[in-house]
Amino acid sequence: MPDELKIVRALAGIFSGGKELHIGLGDDCAEIGMAKGALLVAADQVIEKVHYESRTSAFAAGKKLMLRNVSDIAAMGGAPHWALLTIAAGKEHDENYILDFCRGVAAAGKAYGVAVVGGDTAALPEAGCVATLTIFGEAPESGGITRSGAKPGDLLYVTGKIGGSFVSGRHLDFSPRIREGKFLAEKRLATAMLDVSDGLLLDALRLAQASGVSLMIEPEKVPLHVEAAVPGAWSDGEDYELLFTSPEKLEKLWPKDFAPVTCWGRCVKGDGILLNCDGTPFKCGKLGYEH
């Protein structure tokens, strides 16, 4: 299976941005400068039998696609506004399936103020469905929060609970942390951030590598959903919580009506690895889902 991190690093040398590109490949969104402010842009997809089961309703699959993209905007501290949708389906999926899928996209978009303004449809030569959403949002005034800003001494946090997303069906219906992301950006409390899509441990490793620090972690402190169990919960993925670093102790600053926040580690000098509290390398088999 191709190594996603190697591919992303290689693409940075293939795709070049213009002078308006503030943040390029490697983060949850790109950031493009405009006459006023900056635009956040991201694209994500859902594939039948990969991101959802064939028995899943078209409406639920479409809803998931929009929510995944909204979560990317949340991970940069921004506000989502518009989207483009492309969908390709096999002949076993008729017009009603396509329309129900689009209704799911639209319903989730409406909940977060996102309007679908265009896109494309196509037929697949084989069974299945593949859909991609490109989302556009407004960056915070201070700029989007990247994965690469963590510093030694920063604390490591995660919102909400993790684990059991597929077992519970929560991967189809979750709440992107838009309010929490905007709060962290506006108050300049987060130094690095991403959303937990491929597994808590794997995404923590990505943050560490992007920031050039190591993370001393205590994953057993992270609250789990009732369906979840360790160590699988740490690598299940599809949690769509915010994983971020901050120099501040946030427990007293955190609004009570937000998703709870948990400190489960800290940044130390190092070469982008996960460590136990005694400084030894953290070992836990599979860290997350590799694309």
Coordinates of N, CA and C in Angstrom, one line a residue, residues 79-248:
A79 N -14.2 29.2 9.2 CA -15.7 29.1 9.1 C -16.0 28.6 7.7
P80 N -16.8 27.5 7.5 CA -17.1 27.0 6.2 C -18.2 27.8 5.5
H81 N -18.2 27.9 4.2 CA -19.2 28.7 3.5 C -19.7 28.1 2.2
W82 N -18.9 27.5 1.3 CA -19.3 27.0 0.0 C -18.7 25.7 -0.3
A83 N -19.3 24.9 -1.2 CA -18.7 23.6 -1.6 C -19.1 23.3 -3.0
L84 N -18.2 22.5 -3.6 CA -18.4 21.9 -5.0 C -18.5 20.3 -4.8
L85 N -19.5 19.7 -5.4 CA -19.7 18.3 -5.2 C -19.5 17.5 -6.5
T86 N -18.7 16.5 -6.5 CA -18.7 15.6 -7.7 C -19.1 14.2 -7.2
I87 N -19.9 13.5 -8.0 CA -20.3 12.1 -7.6 C -20.3 11.2 -8.9
A88 N -19.7 10.0 -8.7 CA -19.7 9.0 -9.8 C -20.3 7.7 -9.2
A89 N -21.3 7.2 -9.9 CA -21.9 6.0 -9.3 C -22.1 4.9 -10.4
G90 N -22.1 3.6 -10.0 CA -22.3 2.5 -10.9 C -23.8 2.4 -11.3
K91 N -24.1 1.6 -12.3 CA -25.5 1.5 -12.8 C -26.5 0.9 -11.8
E92 N -26.0 0.3 -10.7 CA -26.9 -0.2 -9.7 C -27.5 0.9 -8.9
H93 N -26.9 2.1 -9.0 CA -27.4 3.3 -8.2 C -28.2 4.1 -9.2
D94 N -29.5 4.3 -9.0 CA -30.3 5.1 -10.0 C -30.3 6.5 -9.6
E95 N -31.1 7.3 -10.3 CA -31.2 8.7 -10.0 C -31.7 9.1 -8.6
N96 N -32.6 8.2 -8.1 CA -33.0 8.4 -6.7 C -31.9 8.3 -5.7
Y97 N -31.0 7.4 -5.9 CA -29.8 7.3 -5.1 C -29.0 8.5 -5.1
I98 N -28.7 9.0 -6.3 CA -27.9 10.2 -6.5 C -28.6 11.4 -5.8
L99 N -29.8 11.5 -6.0 CA -30.6 12.7 -5.4 C -30.6 12.6 -3.9
D100 N -30.8 11.4 -3.4 CA -30.8 11.2 -1.9 C -29.4 11.5 -1.3
F101 N -28.4 11.1 -2.0 CA -27.0 11.4 -1.6 C -26.8 12.9 -1.6
C102 N -27.3 13.6 -2.6 CA -27.2 15.1 -2.6 C -28.0 15.7 -1.5
R103 N -29.1 15.2 -1.2 CA -30.0 15.7 -0.1 C -29.2 15.6 1.2
G104 N -28.5 14.5 1.4 CA -27.7 14.3 2.6 C -26.6 15.4 2.7
V105 N -25.9 15.6 1.6 CA -24.9 16.6 1.5 C -25.5 18.0 1.9
A106 N -26.6 18.3 1.3 CA -27.3 19.6 1.5 C -27.7 19.8 2.9
A107 N -28.3 18.8 3.5 CA -28.8 18.9 4.9 C -27.7 19.1 5.9
A108 N -26.6 18.4 5.7 CA -25.4 18.6 6.6 C -24.8 20.0 6.4
G109 N -24.8 20.4 5.1 CA -24.2 21.8 4.8 C -25.1 22.9 5.4
K110 N -26.4 22.7 5.3 CA -27.3 23.7 5.9 C -27.1 23.9 7.4
A111 N -26.8 22.8 8.1 CA -26.6 22.9 9.5 C -25.3 23.7 9.9
Y112 N -24.4 23.8 8.9 CA -23.1 24.5 9.2 C -22.9 25.7 8.3
G113 N -24.0 26.1 7.6 CA -23.9 27.3 6.8 C -23.2 27.2 5.5
V114 N -23.2 26.0 5.0 CA -22.4 25.7 3.7 C -23.4 25.5 2.6
A115 N -23.2 26.3 1.5 CA -24.0 26.2 0.3 C -23.2 25.4 -0.8
V116 N -23.9 24.4 -1.4 CA -23.2 23.7 -2.5 C -23.5 24.5 -3.8
V117 N -22.5 25.0 -4.4 CA -22.7 26.0 -5.5 C -22.3 25.4 -6.9
G118 N -22.0 24.1 -7.0 CA -21.7 23.5 -8.3 C -21.1 22.1 -8.1
G119 N -20.7 21.5 -9.2 CA -20.1 20.2 -9.2 C -20.3 19.5 -10.5
D120 N -20.3 18.1 -10.4 CA -20.4 17.3 -11.6 C -20.9 15.9 -11.2
T121 N -21.5 15.2 -12.1 CA -21.9 13.8 -11.9 C -21.3 13.0 -13.1
A122 N -21.1 11.7 -12.8 CA -20.6 10.8 -13.9 C -21.0 9.4 -13.5
A123 N -20.9 8.5 -14.5 CA -21.2 7.1 -14.4 C -19.9 6.3 -14.2
L124 N -19.9 5.3 -13.3 CA -18.8 4.4 -13.1 C -19.0 3.2 -14.0
P125 N -17.9 2.6 -14.6 CA -18.0 1.4 -15.4 C -18.2 0.2 -14.5
E126 N -18.0 0.3 -13.2 CA -18.2 -0.8 -12.3 C -19.1 -0.4 -11.2
A127 N -19.5 -1.4 -10.3 CA -20.4 -1.1 -9.2 C -19.7 -0.2 -8.2
G128 N -20.5 0.6 -7.5 CA -20.0 1.4 -6.4 C -20.3 2.9 -6.5
C129 N -19.8 3.6 -5.6 CA -20.0 5.1 -5.6 C -18.8 5.8 -5.1
V130 N -18.4 6.8 -5.7 CA -17.3 7.7 -5.3 C -17.7 9.1 -5.4
A131 N -17.6 9.8 -4.3 CA -18.0 11.2 -4.3 C -16.9 12.1 -3.6
T132 N -16.7 13.3 -4.2 CA -15.7 14.2 -3.6 C -16.3 15.5 -3.4
L133 N -16.0 16.1 -2.3 CA -16.5 17.5 -2.0 C -15.3 18.4 -1.8
T134 N -15.3 19.5 -2.5 CA -14.3 20.6 -2.3 C -15.0 21.7 -1.5
I135 N -14.4 22.0 -0.4 CA -15.1 23.0 0.5 C -14.2 24.3 0.6
F136 N -14.9 25.4 0.7 CA -14.2 26.7 0.8 C -14.7 27.4 2.1
G137 N -13.8 27.9 2.8 CA -14.1 28.6 4.1 C -13.3 29.8 4.3
E138 N -13.7 30.6 5.3 CA -13.0 31.8 5.7 C -12.0 31.5 6.8
A139 N -10.7 31.9 6.6 CA -9.7 31.7 7.5 C -9.8 32.7 8.7
P140 N -9.4 32.3 9.9 CA -9.4 33.3 11.0 C -8.4 34.5 10.7
E141 N -8.7 35.6 11.3 CA -7.9 36.8 11.0 C -6.4 36.6 11.2
S142 N -6.1 35.7 12.2 CA -4.7 35.5 12.5 C -4.1 34.4 11.6
G143 N -4.9 33.9 10.7 CA -4.4 32.8 9.8 C -4.8 31.4 10.3
G144 N -4.9 30.5 9.4 CA -5.3 29.1 9.8 C -4.2 28.5 10.7
I145 N -4.7 27.6 11.6 CA -3.8 26.9 12.5 C -3.3 25.7 11.8
T146 N -2.0 25.6 11.6 CA -1.4 24.5 10.9 C -1.0 23.3 11.9
R147 N -0.5 22.3 11.3 CA 0.0 21.2 12.1 C 1.5 21.4 12.6
S148 N 2.1 22.4 12.2 CA 3.5 22.6 12.3 C 4.0 23.6 13.4
G149 N 3.1 24.1 14.2 CA 3.4 25.2 15.1 C 3.7 24.8 16.5
A150 N 3.6 23.5 16.9 CA 3.9 23.1 18.2 C 5.3 23.3 18.7
K151 N 5.5 23.7 19.9 CA 6.8 23.9 20.5 C 7.0 23.1 21.8
P152 N 8.3 22.8 22.1 CA 8.5 22.1 23.3 C 7.9 22.9 24.5
G153 N 7.3 22.1 25.4 CA 6.6 22.7 26.5 C 5.1 22.9 26.3
D154 N 4.7 22.9 25.1 CA 3.2 23.0 24.8 C 2.5 21.7 25.3
L155 N 1.3 21.9 25.7 CA 0.5 20.7 26.2 C -0.3 20.2 25.0
L156 N -0.6 18.9 25.1 CA -1.3 18.2 24.0 C -2.8 17.9 24.5
Y157 N -3.8 18.4 23.7 CA -5.2 18.2 24.0 C -5.9 17.5 22.9
V158 N -7.1 17.0 23.3 CA -8.1 16.5 22.4 C -9.5 16.8 22.9
T159 N -10.4 17.1 22.0 CA -11.8 17.4 22.4 C -12.6 16.1 22.4
G160 N -13.6 16.1 23.2 CA -14.6 15.0 23.2 C -14.1 13.6 23.6
K161 N -14.7 12.6 23.1 CA -14.3 11.2 23.4 C -13.9 10.5 22.1
I162 N -13.2 9.4 22.2 CA -12.8 8.7 21.0 C -13.2 7.2 21.0
G163 N -13.1 6.6 19.8 CA -13.2 5.1 19.7 C -14.6 4.7 19.4
G164 N -14.7 3.5 18.7 CA -16.0 2.9 18.4 C -16.8 3.6 17.4
S165 N -16.2 4.3 16.5 CA -16.9 5.1 15.5 C -17.7 4.3 14.6
F166 N -17.1 3.2 14.0 CA -17.8 2.4 13.1 C -18.8 1.4 13.7
V167 N -18.4 0.9 14.9 CA -19.3 0.0 15.6 C -20.6 0.7 15.9
S168 N -20.5 2.0 16.4 CA -21.7 2.7 16.8 C -22.5 3.4 15.7
G169 N -21.8 3.5 14.5 CA -22.4 4.3 13.4 C -22.2 5.7 13.5
R170 N -21.4 6.1 14.5 CA -21.1 7.6 14.7 C -20.3 8.2 13.6
H171 N -19.6 7.3 12.8 CA -18.8 7.9 11.7 C -19.6 8.5 10.6
L172 N -21.0 8.2 10.6 CA -21.9 8.7 9.6 C -22.6 10.0 10.1
D173 N -22.5 10.2 11.4 CA -23.3 11.3 12.0 C -22.6 11.9 13.2
F174 N -21.8 12.9 13.1 CA -21.0 13.5 14.1 C -21.0 15.0 14.1
S175 N -20.4 15.6 15.0 CA -20.5 17.1 15.1 C -19.1 17.7 14.9
P176 N -18.8 18.2 13.7 CA -17.5 18.9 13.5 C -17.3 20.0 14.5
R177 N -16.1 20.1 15.1 CA -15.9 21.1 16.2 C -15.6 22.5 15.7
I178 N -16.5 23.1 14.9 CA -16.4 24.4 14.4 C -16.2 25.4 15.5
R179 N -17.1 25.4 16.4 CA -17.0 26.5 17.5 C -15.7 26.4 18.3
E180 N -15.3 25.1 18.6 CA -14.1 24.9 19.3 C -12.9 25.4 18.6
G181 N -12.9 25.1 17.3 CA -11.7 25.5 16.4 C -11.6 27.0 16.3
K182 N -12.8 27.7 16.1 CA -12.8 29.1 16.0 C -12.4 29.8 17.3
F183 N -12.8 29.2 18.4 CA -12.4 29.8 19.7 C -10.9 29.7 19.9
L184 N -10.3 28.5 19.6 CA -8.9 28.4 19.7 C -8.1 29.3 18.8
A185 N -8.6 29.6 17.6 CA -8.0 30.5 16.6 C -8.1 31.9 17.1
E186 N -9.3 32.3 17.4 CA -9.6 33.7 17.8 C -8.8 34.1 19.0
K187 N -8.7 33.2 20.0 CA -8.0 33.5 21.3 C -6.5 33.2 21.1
R188 N -6.1 32.7 20.0 CA -4.7 32.3 19.7 C -4.2 31.4 20.8
L189 N -5.0 30.4 21.1 CA -4.6 29.4 22.2 C -4.0 28.2 21.6
A190 N -4.2 27.8 20.4 CA -3.6 26.6 19.8 C -2.4 27.0 18.9
T191 N -1.4 26.2 19.1 CA -0.1 26.4 18.3 C -0.1 25.5 17.1
A192 N -0.7 24.3 17.2 CA -0.8 23.4 16.1 C -2.2 22.6 16.3
M193 N -2.7 22.2 15.2 CA -4.0 21.5 15.3 C -4.3 20.7 14.0
L194 N -5.1 19.6 14.2 CA -5.7 18.8 13.1 C -6.9 18.1 13.6
D195 N -7.7 17.5 12.7 CA -8.8 16.7 13.2 C -8.4 15.2 13.2
V196 N -9.0 14.5 14.1 CA -8.6 13.0 14.3 C -9.5 12.3 13.3
S197 N -8.9 11.9 12.2 CA -9.7 11.2 11.2 C -9.1 9.8 11.0
D198 N -7.8 9.6 11.1 CA -7.2 8.3 10.8 C -6.7 7.6 12.0
G199 N -7.0 8.1 13.2 CA -6.6 7.5 14.5 C -5.9 8.5 15.4
L200 N -6.2 8.5 16.6 CA -5.6 9.4 17.6 C -4.1 9.4 17.6
L201 N -3.5 8.2 17.7 CA -2.1 8.0 17.7 C -1.4 8.4 16.4
L202 N -2.0 8.0 15.3 CA -1.4 8.3 14.0 C -1.4 9.8 13.8
D203 N -2.5 10.4 14.1 CA -2.6 11.9 13.9 C -1.8 12.6 14.8
A204 N -1.6 12.1 16.0 CA -0.6 12.7 17.0 C 0.8 12.7 16.4
L205 N 1.1 11.5 15.8 CA 2.5 11.4 15.2 C 2.6 12.3 14.0
R206 N 1.6 12.6 13.2 CA 1.7 13.5 12.1 C 1.9 14.9 12.7
L207 N 1.2 15.3 13.7 CA 1.5 16.6 14.3 C 2.9 16.7 14.8
A208 N 3.4 15.7 15.5 CA 4.8 15.7 16.0 C 5.8 15.9 14.9
Q209 N 5.6 15.1 13.8 CA 6.5 15.2 12.7 C 6.5 16.5 12.0
A210 N 5.3 17.1 11.8 CA 5.1 18.4 11.1 C 5.8 19.5 11.9
S211 N 5.7 19.4 13.2 CA 6.2 20.4 14.1 C 7.6 20.3 14.5
G212 N 8.2 19.1 14.2 CA 9.6 18.8 14.6 C 9.8 18.7 16.1
V213 N 8.8 18.1 16.8 CA 8.9 17.9 18.2 C 8.5 16.4 18.5
S214 N 8.8 15.9 19.7 CA 8.3 14.6 20.1 C 7.2 14.9 21.1
L215 N 6.3 13.9 21.2 CA 5.2 14.0 22.1 C 5.3 12.9 23.2
M216 N 5.3 13.4 24.5 CA 5.2 12.5 25.6 C 3.8 12.3 26.0
I217 N 3.2 11.1 25.8 CA 1.8 11.0 25.8 C 1.3 10.0 26.9
E218 N 0.1 10.2 27.3 CA -0.6 9.3 28.2 C -2.0 9.0 27.6
P219 N -2.1 8.2 26.6 CA -3.4 8.0 25.9 C -4.5 7.4 26.8
E220 N -4.1 6.8 27.9 CA -5.1 6.2 28.8 C -5.9 7.3 29.5
K221 N -5.5 8.5 29.4 CA -6.3 9.7 30.0 C -7.4 10.1 29.1
V222 N -7.4 9.8 27.8 CA -8.4 10.2 26.9 C -9.7 9.5 27.1
P223 N -10.8 10.2 27.3 CA -12.1 9.6 27.5 C -12.5 8.8 26.3
L224 N -13.2 7.6 26.5 CA -13.6 6.7 25.5 C -15.1 6.7 25.4
H225 N -15.7 6.5 24.2 CA -17.1 6.2 24.1 C -17.4 4.8 24.7
V226 N -18.6 4.6 25.0 CA -19.0 3.3 25.7 C -18.7 2.1 24.9
E227 N -18.7 2.2 23.6 CA -18.5 1.1 22.7 C -17.0 0.8 22.5
A228 N -16.1 1.7 23.0 CA -14.7 1.6 22.7 C -13.9 0.9 23.7
A229 N -12.8 0.3 23.4 CA -11.9 -0.3 24.3 C -10.5 -0.1 23.8
V230 N -9.6 0.0 24.8 CA -8.1 0.2 24.5 C -7.5 -1.2 24.1
P231 N -6.5 -1.2 23.3 CA -5.9 -0.1 22.6 C -6.5 0.3 21.3
G232 N -7.5 -0.5 20.9 CA -8.1 -0.2 19.5 C -8.7 1.2 19.4
A233 N -9.2 1.7 20.4 CA -9.8 3.0 20.4 C -8.8 4.1 20.0
W234 N -7.6 3.9 20.3 CA -6.5 4.9 20.0 C -6.2 4.9 18.5
S235 N -6.6 3.9 17.8 CA -6.2 3.8 16.4 C -7.4 3.6 15.4
D236 N -8.6 3.5 16.0 CA -9.8 3.3 15.2 C -10.0 4.4 14.1
G237 N -9.8 5.6 14.4 CA -10.0 6.7 13.5 C -11.5 7.1 13.4
E238 N -11.8 8.0 12.4 CA -13.1 8.5 12.2 C -13.8 9.1 13.4
D239 N -13.0 9.7 14.3 CA -13.5 10.4 15.5 C -13.9 11.8 15.2
Y240 N -13.1 12.5 14.4 CA -13.4 13.9 14.0 C -13.4 14.8 15.2
E241 N -12.6 14.5 16.1 CA -12.3 15.4 17.2 C -11.1 16.3 16.9
L242 N -10.9 17.4 17.6 CA -9.7 18.2 17.4 C -8.6 17.8 18.3
L243 N -7.4 17.6 17.7 CA -6.2 17.3 18.4 C -5.3 18.5 18.2
F244 N -4.9 19.1 19.3 CA -4.1 20.4 19.2 C -3.2 20.5 20.4
T245 N -2.3 21.5 20.2 CA -1.3 21.8 21.3 C -1.5 23.3 21.7
S246 N -1.2 23.5 22.9 CA -1.4 24.9 23.5 C -0.4 25.1 24.6
P247 N 0.2 26.3 24.7 CA 1.1 26.6 25.9 C 0.3 26.8 27.2
E248 N -1.1 26.9 27.0 CA -1.9 27.3 28.2 C -2.6 26.0 28.8

